[in-house]
Short mmCIF file of N, CA and C in Angstrom, two decimals:
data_model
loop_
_atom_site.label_atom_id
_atom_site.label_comp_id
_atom_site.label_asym_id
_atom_site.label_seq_id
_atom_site.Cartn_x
_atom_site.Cartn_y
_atom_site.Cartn_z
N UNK A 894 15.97 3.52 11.08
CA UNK A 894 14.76 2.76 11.34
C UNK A 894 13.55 3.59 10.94
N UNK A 895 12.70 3.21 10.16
CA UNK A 895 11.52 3.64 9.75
C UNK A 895 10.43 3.15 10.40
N UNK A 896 9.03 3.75 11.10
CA UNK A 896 8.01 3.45 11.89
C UNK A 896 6.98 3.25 11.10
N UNK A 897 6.00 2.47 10.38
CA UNK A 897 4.74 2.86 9.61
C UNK A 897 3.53 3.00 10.65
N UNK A 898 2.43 3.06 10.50
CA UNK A 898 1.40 3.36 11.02
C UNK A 898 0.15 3.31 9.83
N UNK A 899 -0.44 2.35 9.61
CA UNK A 899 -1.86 2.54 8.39
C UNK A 899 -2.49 2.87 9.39
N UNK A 900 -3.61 3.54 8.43
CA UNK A 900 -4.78 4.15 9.26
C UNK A 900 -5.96 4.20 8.05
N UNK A 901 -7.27 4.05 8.28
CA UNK A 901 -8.17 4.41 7.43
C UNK A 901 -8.89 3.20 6.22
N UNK A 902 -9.03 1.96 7.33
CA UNK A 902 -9.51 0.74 6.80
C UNK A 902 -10.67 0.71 7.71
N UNK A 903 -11.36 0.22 7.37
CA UNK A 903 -12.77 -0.05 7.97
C UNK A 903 -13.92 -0.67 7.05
N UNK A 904 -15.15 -0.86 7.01
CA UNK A 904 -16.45 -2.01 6.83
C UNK A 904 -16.91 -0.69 5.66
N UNK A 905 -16.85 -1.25 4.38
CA UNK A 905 -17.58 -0.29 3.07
C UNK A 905 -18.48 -1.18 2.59
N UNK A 906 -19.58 -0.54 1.78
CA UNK A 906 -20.12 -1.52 0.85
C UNK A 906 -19.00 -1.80 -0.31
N UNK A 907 -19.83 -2.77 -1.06
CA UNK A 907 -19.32 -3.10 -2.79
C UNK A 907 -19.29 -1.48 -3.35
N UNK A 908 -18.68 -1.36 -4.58
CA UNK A 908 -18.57 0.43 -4.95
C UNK A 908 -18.48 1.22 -4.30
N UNK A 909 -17.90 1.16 -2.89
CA UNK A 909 -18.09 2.61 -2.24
C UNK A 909 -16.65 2.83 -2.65
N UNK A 910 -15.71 3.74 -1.38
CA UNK A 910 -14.42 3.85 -1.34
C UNK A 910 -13.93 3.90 -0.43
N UNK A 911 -12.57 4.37 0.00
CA UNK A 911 -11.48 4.03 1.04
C UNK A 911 -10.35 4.68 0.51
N UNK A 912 -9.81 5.76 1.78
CA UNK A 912 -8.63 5.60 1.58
C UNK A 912 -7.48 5.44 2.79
N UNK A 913 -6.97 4.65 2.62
CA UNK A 913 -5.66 4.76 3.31
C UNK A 913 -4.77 5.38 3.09
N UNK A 914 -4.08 5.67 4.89
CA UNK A 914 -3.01 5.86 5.02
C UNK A 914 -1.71 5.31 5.75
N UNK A 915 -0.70 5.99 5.26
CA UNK A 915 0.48 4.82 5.98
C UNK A 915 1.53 6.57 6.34
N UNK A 916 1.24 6.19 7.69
CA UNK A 916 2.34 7.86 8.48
C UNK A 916 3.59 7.00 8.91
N UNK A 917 4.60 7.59 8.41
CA UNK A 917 6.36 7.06 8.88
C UNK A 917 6.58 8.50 9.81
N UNK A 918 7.36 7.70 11.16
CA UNK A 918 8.50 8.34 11.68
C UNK A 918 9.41 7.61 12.10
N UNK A 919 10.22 8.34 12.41
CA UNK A 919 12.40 7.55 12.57
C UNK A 919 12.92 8.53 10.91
N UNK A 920 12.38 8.49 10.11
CA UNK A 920 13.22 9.29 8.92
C UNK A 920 12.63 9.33 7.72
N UNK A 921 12.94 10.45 6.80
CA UNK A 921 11.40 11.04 5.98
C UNK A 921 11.69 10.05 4.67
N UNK A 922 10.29 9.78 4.30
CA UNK A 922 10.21 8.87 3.27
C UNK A 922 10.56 9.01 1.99
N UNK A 923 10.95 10.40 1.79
CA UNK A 923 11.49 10.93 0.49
C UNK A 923 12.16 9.89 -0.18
N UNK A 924 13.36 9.49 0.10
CA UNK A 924 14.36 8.47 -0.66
C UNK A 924 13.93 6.87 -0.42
N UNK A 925 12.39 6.83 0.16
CA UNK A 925 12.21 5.06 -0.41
C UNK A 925 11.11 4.81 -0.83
N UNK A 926 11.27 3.79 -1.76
CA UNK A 926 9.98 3.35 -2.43
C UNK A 926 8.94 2.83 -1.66
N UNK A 927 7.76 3.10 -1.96
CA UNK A 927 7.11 2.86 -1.05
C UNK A 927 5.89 1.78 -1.73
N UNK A 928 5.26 0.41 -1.12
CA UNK A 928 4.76 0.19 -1.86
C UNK A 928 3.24 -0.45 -0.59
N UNK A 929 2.13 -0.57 -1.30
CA UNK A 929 1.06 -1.70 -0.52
C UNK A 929 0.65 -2.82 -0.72
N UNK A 930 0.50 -3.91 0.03
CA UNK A 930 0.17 -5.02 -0.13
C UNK A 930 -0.89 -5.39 0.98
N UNK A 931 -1.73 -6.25 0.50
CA UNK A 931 -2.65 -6.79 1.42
C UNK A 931 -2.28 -8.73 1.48
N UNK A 932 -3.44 -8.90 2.62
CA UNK A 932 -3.40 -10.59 2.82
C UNK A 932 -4.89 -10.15 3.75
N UNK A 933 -5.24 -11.51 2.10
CA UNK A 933 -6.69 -12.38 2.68
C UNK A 933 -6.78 -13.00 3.47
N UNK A 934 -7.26 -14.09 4.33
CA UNK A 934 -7.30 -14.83 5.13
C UNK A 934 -7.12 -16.47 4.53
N UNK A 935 -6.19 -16.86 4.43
CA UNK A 935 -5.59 -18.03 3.73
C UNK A 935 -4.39 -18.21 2.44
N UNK A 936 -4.79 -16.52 2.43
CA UNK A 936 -3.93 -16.12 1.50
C UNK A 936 -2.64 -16.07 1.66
N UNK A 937 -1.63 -15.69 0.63
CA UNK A 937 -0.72 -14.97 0.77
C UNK A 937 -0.50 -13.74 0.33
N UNK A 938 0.62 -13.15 0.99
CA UNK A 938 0.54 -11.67 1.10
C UNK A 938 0.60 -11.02 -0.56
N UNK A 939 -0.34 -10.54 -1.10
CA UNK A 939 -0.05 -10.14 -2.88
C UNK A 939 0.02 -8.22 -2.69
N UNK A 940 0.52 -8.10 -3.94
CA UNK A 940 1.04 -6.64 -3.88
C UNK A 940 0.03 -6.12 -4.27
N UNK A 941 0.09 -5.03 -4.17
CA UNK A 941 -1.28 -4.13 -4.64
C UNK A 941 -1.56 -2.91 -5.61
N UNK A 942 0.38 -2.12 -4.82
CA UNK A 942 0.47 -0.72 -5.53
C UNK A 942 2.24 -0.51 -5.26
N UNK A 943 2.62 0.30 -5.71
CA UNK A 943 4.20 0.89 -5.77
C UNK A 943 4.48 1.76 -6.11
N UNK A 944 4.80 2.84 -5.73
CA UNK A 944 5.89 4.17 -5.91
C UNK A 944 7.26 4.29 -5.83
N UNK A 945 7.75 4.38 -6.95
CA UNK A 945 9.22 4.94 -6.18
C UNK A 945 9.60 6.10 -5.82
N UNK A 946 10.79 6.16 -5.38
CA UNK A 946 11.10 7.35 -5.00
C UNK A 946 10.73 8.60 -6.00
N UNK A 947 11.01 8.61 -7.09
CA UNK A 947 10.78 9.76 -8.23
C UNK A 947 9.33 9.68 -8.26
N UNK A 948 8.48 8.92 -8.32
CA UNK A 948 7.04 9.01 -8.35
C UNK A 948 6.59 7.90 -9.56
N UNK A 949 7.14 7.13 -10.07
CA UNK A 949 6.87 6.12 -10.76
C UNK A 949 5.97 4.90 -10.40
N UNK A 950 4.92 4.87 -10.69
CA UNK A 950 3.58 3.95 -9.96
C UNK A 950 4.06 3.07 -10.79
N UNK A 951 3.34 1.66 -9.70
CA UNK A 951 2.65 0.25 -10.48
C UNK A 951 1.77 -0.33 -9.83
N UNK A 952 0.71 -0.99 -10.25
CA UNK A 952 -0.53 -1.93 -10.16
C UNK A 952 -0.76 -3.18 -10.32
N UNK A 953 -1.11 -3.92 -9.31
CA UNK A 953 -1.42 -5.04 -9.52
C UNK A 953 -2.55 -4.68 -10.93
N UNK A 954 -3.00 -5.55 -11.52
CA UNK A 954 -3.86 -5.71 -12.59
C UNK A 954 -5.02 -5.60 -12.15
N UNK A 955 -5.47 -6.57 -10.75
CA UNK A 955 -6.57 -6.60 -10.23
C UNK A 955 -7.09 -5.21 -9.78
N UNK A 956 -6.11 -3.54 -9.74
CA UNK A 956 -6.98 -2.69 -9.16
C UNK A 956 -6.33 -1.86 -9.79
N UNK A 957 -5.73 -2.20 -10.87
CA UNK A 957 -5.37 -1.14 -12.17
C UNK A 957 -6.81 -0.45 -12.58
N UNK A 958 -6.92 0.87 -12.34
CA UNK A 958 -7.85 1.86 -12.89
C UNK A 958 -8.93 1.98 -11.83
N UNK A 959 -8.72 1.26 -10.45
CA UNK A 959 -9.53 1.97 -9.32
C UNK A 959 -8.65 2.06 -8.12
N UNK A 960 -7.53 1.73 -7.89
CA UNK A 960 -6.47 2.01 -6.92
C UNK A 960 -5.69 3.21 -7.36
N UNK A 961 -5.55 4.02 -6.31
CA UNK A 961 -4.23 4.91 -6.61
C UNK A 961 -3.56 5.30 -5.37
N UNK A 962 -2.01 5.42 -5.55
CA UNK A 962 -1.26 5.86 -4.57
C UNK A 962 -0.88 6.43 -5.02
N UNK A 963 0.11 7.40 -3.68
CA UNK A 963 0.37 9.02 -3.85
C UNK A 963 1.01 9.09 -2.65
N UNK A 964 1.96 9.86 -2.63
CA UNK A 964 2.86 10.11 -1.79
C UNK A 964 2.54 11.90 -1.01
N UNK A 965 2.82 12.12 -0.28
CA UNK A 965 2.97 13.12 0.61
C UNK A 965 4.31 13.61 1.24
N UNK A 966 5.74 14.07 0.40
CA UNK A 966 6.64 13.95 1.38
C UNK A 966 6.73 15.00 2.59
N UNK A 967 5.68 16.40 2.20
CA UNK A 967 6.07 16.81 3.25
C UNK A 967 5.60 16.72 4.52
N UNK A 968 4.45 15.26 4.54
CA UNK A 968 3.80 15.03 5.68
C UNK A 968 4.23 13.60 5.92
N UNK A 969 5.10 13.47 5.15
CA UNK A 969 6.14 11.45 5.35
C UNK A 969 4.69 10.75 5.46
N UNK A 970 4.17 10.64 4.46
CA UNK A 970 2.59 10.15 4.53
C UNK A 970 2.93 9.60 2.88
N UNK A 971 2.20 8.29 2.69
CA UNK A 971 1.82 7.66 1.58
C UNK A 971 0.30 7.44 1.96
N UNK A 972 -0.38 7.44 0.72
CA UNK A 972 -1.76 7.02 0.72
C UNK A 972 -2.54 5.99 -0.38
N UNK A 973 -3.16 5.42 -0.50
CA UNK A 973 -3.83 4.52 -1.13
C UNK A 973 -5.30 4.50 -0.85
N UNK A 974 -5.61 5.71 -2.20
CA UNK A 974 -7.07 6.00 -2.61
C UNK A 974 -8.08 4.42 -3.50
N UNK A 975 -8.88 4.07 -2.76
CA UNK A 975 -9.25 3.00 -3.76
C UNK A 975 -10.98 2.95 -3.77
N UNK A 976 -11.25 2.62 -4.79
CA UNK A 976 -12.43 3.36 -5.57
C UNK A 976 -13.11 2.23 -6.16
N UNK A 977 -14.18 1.99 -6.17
CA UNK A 977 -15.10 1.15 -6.70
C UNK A 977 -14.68 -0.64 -6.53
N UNK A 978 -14.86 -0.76 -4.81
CA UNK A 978 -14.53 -1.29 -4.06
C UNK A 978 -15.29 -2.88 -4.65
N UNK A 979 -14.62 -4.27 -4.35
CA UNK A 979 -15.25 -4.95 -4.61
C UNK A 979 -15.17 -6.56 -3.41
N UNK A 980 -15.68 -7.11 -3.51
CA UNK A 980 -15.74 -8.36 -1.97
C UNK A 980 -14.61 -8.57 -2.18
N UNK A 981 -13.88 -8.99 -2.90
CA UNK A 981 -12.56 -9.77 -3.19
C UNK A 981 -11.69 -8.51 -2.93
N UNK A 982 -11.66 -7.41 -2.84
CA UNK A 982 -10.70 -6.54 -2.16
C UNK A 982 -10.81 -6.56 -0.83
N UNK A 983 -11.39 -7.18 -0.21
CA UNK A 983 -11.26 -7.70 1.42
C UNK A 983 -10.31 -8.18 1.55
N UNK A 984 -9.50 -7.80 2.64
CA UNK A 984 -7.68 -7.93 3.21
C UNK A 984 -7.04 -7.02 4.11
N UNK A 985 -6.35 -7.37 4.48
CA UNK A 985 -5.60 -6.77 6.05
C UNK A 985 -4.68 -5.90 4.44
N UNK A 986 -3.93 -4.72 4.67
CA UNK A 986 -3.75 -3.84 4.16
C UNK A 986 -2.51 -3.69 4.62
N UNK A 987 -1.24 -3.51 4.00
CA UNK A 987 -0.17 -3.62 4.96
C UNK A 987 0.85 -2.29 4.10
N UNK A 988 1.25 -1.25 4.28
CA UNK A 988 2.34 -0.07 3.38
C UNK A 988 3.62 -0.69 3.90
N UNK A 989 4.48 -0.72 2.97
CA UNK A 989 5.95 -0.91 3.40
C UNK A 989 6.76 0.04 2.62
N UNK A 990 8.62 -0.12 3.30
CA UNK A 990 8.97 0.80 2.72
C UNK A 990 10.52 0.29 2.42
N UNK A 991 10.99 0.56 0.61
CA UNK A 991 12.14 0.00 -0.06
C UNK A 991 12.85 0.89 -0.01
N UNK A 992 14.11 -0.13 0.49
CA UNK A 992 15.38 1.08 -0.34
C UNK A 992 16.14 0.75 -1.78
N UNK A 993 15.27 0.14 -2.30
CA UNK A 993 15.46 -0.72 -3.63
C UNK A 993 15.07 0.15 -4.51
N UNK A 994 15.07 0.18 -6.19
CA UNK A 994 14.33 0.44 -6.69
C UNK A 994 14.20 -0.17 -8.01
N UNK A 995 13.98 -1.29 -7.33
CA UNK A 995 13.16 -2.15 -8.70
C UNK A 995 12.52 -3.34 -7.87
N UNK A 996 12.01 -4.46 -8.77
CA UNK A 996 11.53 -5.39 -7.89
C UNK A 996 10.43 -5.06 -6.63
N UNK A 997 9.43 -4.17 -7.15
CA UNK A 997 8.73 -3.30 -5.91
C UNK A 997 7.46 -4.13 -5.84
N UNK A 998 7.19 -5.53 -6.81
CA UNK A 998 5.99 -6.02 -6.57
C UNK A 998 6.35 -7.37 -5.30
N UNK A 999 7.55 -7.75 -5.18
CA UNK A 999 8.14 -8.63 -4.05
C UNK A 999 8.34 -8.38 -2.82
N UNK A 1000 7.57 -8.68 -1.91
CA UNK A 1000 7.44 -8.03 -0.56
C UNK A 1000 8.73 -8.38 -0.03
N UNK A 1001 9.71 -9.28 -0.66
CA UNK A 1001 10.91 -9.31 -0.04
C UNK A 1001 11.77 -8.14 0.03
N UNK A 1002 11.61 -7.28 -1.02
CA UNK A 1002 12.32 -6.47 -1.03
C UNK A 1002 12.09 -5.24 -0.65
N UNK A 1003 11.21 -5.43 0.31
CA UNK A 1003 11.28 -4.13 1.36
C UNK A 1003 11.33 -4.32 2.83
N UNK A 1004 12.20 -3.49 3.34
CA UNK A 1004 12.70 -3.32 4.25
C UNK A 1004 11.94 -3.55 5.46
N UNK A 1005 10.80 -2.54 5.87
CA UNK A 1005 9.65 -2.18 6.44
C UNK A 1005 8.74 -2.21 6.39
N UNK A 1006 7.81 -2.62 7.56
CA UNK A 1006 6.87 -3.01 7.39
C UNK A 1006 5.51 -2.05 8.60
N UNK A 1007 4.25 -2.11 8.24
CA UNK A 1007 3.66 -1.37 9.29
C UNK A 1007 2.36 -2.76 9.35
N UNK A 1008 1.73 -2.28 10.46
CA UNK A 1008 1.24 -3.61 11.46
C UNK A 1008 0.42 -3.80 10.53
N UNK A 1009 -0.80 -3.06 9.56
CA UNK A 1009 -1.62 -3.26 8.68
C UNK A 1009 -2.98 -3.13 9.32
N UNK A 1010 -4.24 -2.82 8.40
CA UNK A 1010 -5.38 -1.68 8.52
C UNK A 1010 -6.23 -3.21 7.66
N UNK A 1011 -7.51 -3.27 8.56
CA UNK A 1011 -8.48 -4.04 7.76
C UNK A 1011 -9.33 -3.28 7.31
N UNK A 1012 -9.47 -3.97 6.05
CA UNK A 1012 -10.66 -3.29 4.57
C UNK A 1012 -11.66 -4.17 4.37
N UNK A 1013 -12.35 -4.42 4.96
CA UNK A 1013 -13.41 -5.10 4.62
C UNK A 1013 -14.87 -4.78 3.80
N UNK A 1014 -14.91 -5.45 2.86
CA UNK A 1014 -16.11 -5.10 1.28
C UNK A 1014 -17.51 -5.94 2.12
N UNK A 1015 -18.64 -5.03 1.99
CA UNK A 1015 -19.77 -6.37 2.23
C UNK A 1015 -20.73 -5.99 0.72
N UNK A 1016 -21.66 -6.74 0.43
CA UNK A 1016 -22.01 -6.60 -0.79
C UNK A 1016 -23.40 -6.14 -0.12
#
C-alpha cells in the first residue's frame, strides 16, 4: 500500500509559479511510475505530467515547456515545478502512483491516488 500526501498548492497570480509536492509512505517510490493530474470544476480529471520509473517524462501539450516533474527517490518525494502559470491551470492537483509502464496519460492505470492540493491562478 502506498500513502500520497500533495502539498504546495495555493492562490498565485497569472505568470507566477508553484511547486508541488506529492510525499509517499507504506513503500519507496523507486519502482513506480509516477504521474499528475488535475480536475477543474466540471471537469474531468485530465493528465498533466508522467515519469516512469527510469526517469522518462511526458506532458500534456497544454504545459509542455512550463511544467516539470522530477522525482526524489531518496526522499520518496515526486514534485511538479510549474512556471508561467495561467487561469486555465486552475484545478485540484492530484499525484498518483503506477505499477504500469506505459499508458501513464490514463488515470486508470494507476494504482494510487493522494487526496489532491488546490492551485488556483487569479489574473
Amino acid at each position: 500500500q502506498v500513502h500520497l500526501v500533495e502539498s504546495g498548492g495555493g492562490l498565485v497570480q497569472a505568470g507566477g509559479s508553484l511547486r508541488l509536492s506529492c510525499a509517499a509512505s507504506g513503500r519507496t517510490l523507486r519502482s513506480y511510475a509516477m504521474g499528475w493530474f488535475r480536475q477543474a470544476p466540471g471537469k474531468e480529471r485530465e493528465f498533466v505530467a508522467a515519469m516512469s520509473s527510469n526517469g522518462i517524462t511526458y506532458y500534456a501539450d497544454s504545459v509542455k515547456g512550463r511544467f516539470t516533474i522530477s522525482r526524489d527517490n531518496a526522499k520518496n518525494t515526486v514534485y511538479l515545478q510549474m512556471n508561467s502559470l495561467k487561469i486555465e491551470d486552475t484545478a485540484v492537483y492530484f499525484c498518483a502512483a503506477s505499477n504500469v509502464a506505459y499508458d501513464l496519460r490514463y488515470p486508470g492505470k494507476y494504482d494510487y491516488w493522494g487526496q489532491g492540493t488546490q492551485v488556483t491562478v487569479s489574473s
